[in-house]
Every structure is written in structure tokens, then in C-alpha cells.
Amino acid sequence: MTIKKNVILSITLAVIVLFVSIPMSGCDSKFVPSEADKDTLQSLPPEFLTISQAWQLLQKYYVDKKQLDPAKLAQGAIRGMVDAVGDNYTEYFSPQVYKSTMIELTGLYQGIG
């Protein structure tokens, strides 16, 4: 039962990460939260504010600001959060890995061989 629950949690997390990371690929646009998003943002634990503070400090003090890729940093933060759970069945897939995994699972791959 626990393994099944962990697999479901992993898949759910992967889907959430995919939908969160898609808007990050075009970071030029501003995030305008919907009412549902505002409720979600307000329900975040106060400890998550440190992520925002870390971003602000990097923007302020990091020497080569051109190296600060918000999408890459967000992916690293998500990866770290999932790893910190300490559960072997909970895994993070980057958008690229998730996409290739879904292609493998659905059998939609086209190519030679």
C-alpha cells in the first residue's frame, strides 16, 4: 500500500512540476496569479520565504548577474526540496526528462530504429 501511495505521489509531483516549469521557459512574462494561485501562495509555509530571500540576495550581491537563470535556479530548488524528503520513491523529473519519459511510456516516439 505504501509503495502504491508513493508512486501516485511521485507521478502527481512530476505533473505539478511540469505545469509549474512550462511558464518558466519563457521568463520574459510576469506571473499574474489567479485567485486560486493567490490562495495557494498564501498557504505556503513561512519557511518558503527564505527561497525568495535567497533570490533577492543573489540578485543584489552576485557578481555575474547574467549567470542567474531563474528557470535553472527554480529547477535546482525543486530538485533540492524533493531530495530533502528522503523518500526513495519520490523523484523529481526536469521538464526535459519528464517529456522524454512520457514519450517512452506512451510509445509516441518517432524516429529511425
Short mmCIF file of C-alpha atoms in Angstrom, two decimals, residues 42-85:
data_model
loop_
_atom_site.label_atom_id
_atom_site.label_comp_id
_atom_site.label_asym_id
_atom_site.label_seq_id
_atom_site.Cartn_x
_atom_site.Cartn_y
_atom_site.Cartn_z
CA GLN A 42 -0.88 32.37 0.97
CA SER A 43 -0.98 28.81 2.28
CA LEU A 44 2.77 28.27 1.78
CA PRO A 45 4.72 27.70 4.97
CA PRO A 46 6.64 30.79 6.16
CA GLU A 47 9.90 28.86 5.70
CA PHE A 48 9.40 29.12 1.95
CA LEU A 49 10.00 32.85 2.18
CA THR A 50 13.70 32.05 2.53
CA ILE A 51 13.69 30.94 -1.11
CA SER A 52 12.50 34.39 -2.11
CA GLN A 53 15.05 35.99 0.20
CA ALA A 54 17.85 33.88 -1.31
CA TRP A 55 16.78 35.02 -4.80
CA GLN A 56 16.79 38.65 -3.71
CA LEU A 57 20.25 38.32 -2.15
CA LEU A 58 21.62 36.67 -5.28
CA GLN A 59 20.19 39.47 -7.43
CA LYS A 60 21.70 42.08 -5.15
CA TYR A 61 25.16 40.65 -4.42
CA TYR A 62 26.06 38.07 -7.04
CA VAL A 63 28.94 39.32 -9.16
CA ASP A 64 27.83 38.00 -12.56
CA LYS A 65 24.08 38.62 -12.60
CA LYS A 66 23.86 37.31 -16.18
CA GLN A 67 24.53 33.84 -14.75
CA LEU A 68 21.36 33.99 -12.62
CA ASP A 69 18.94 31.95 -14.69
CA PRO A 70 15.60 31.96 -12.81
CA ALA A 71 14.41 28.77 -14.52
CA LYS A 72 17.62 26.91 -13.69
CA LEU A 73 17.59 28.13 -10.08
CA ALA A 74 13.93 27.19 -9.67
CA GLN A 75 14.63 23.70 -11.03
CA GLY A 76 17.50 23.36 -8.53
CA ALA A 77 15.28 24.49 -5.66
CA ILE A 78 12.59 21.98 -6.62
CA ARG A 79 15.17 19.20 -7.00
CA GLY A 80 16.58 20.01 -3.56
CA MET A 81 13.13 20.09 -1.99
CA VAL A 82 12.20 16.70 -3.41
CA ASP A 83 15.58 15.20 -2.40
CA ALA A 84 15.14 16.56 1.13
CA VAL A 85 12.01 14.42 1.54
#
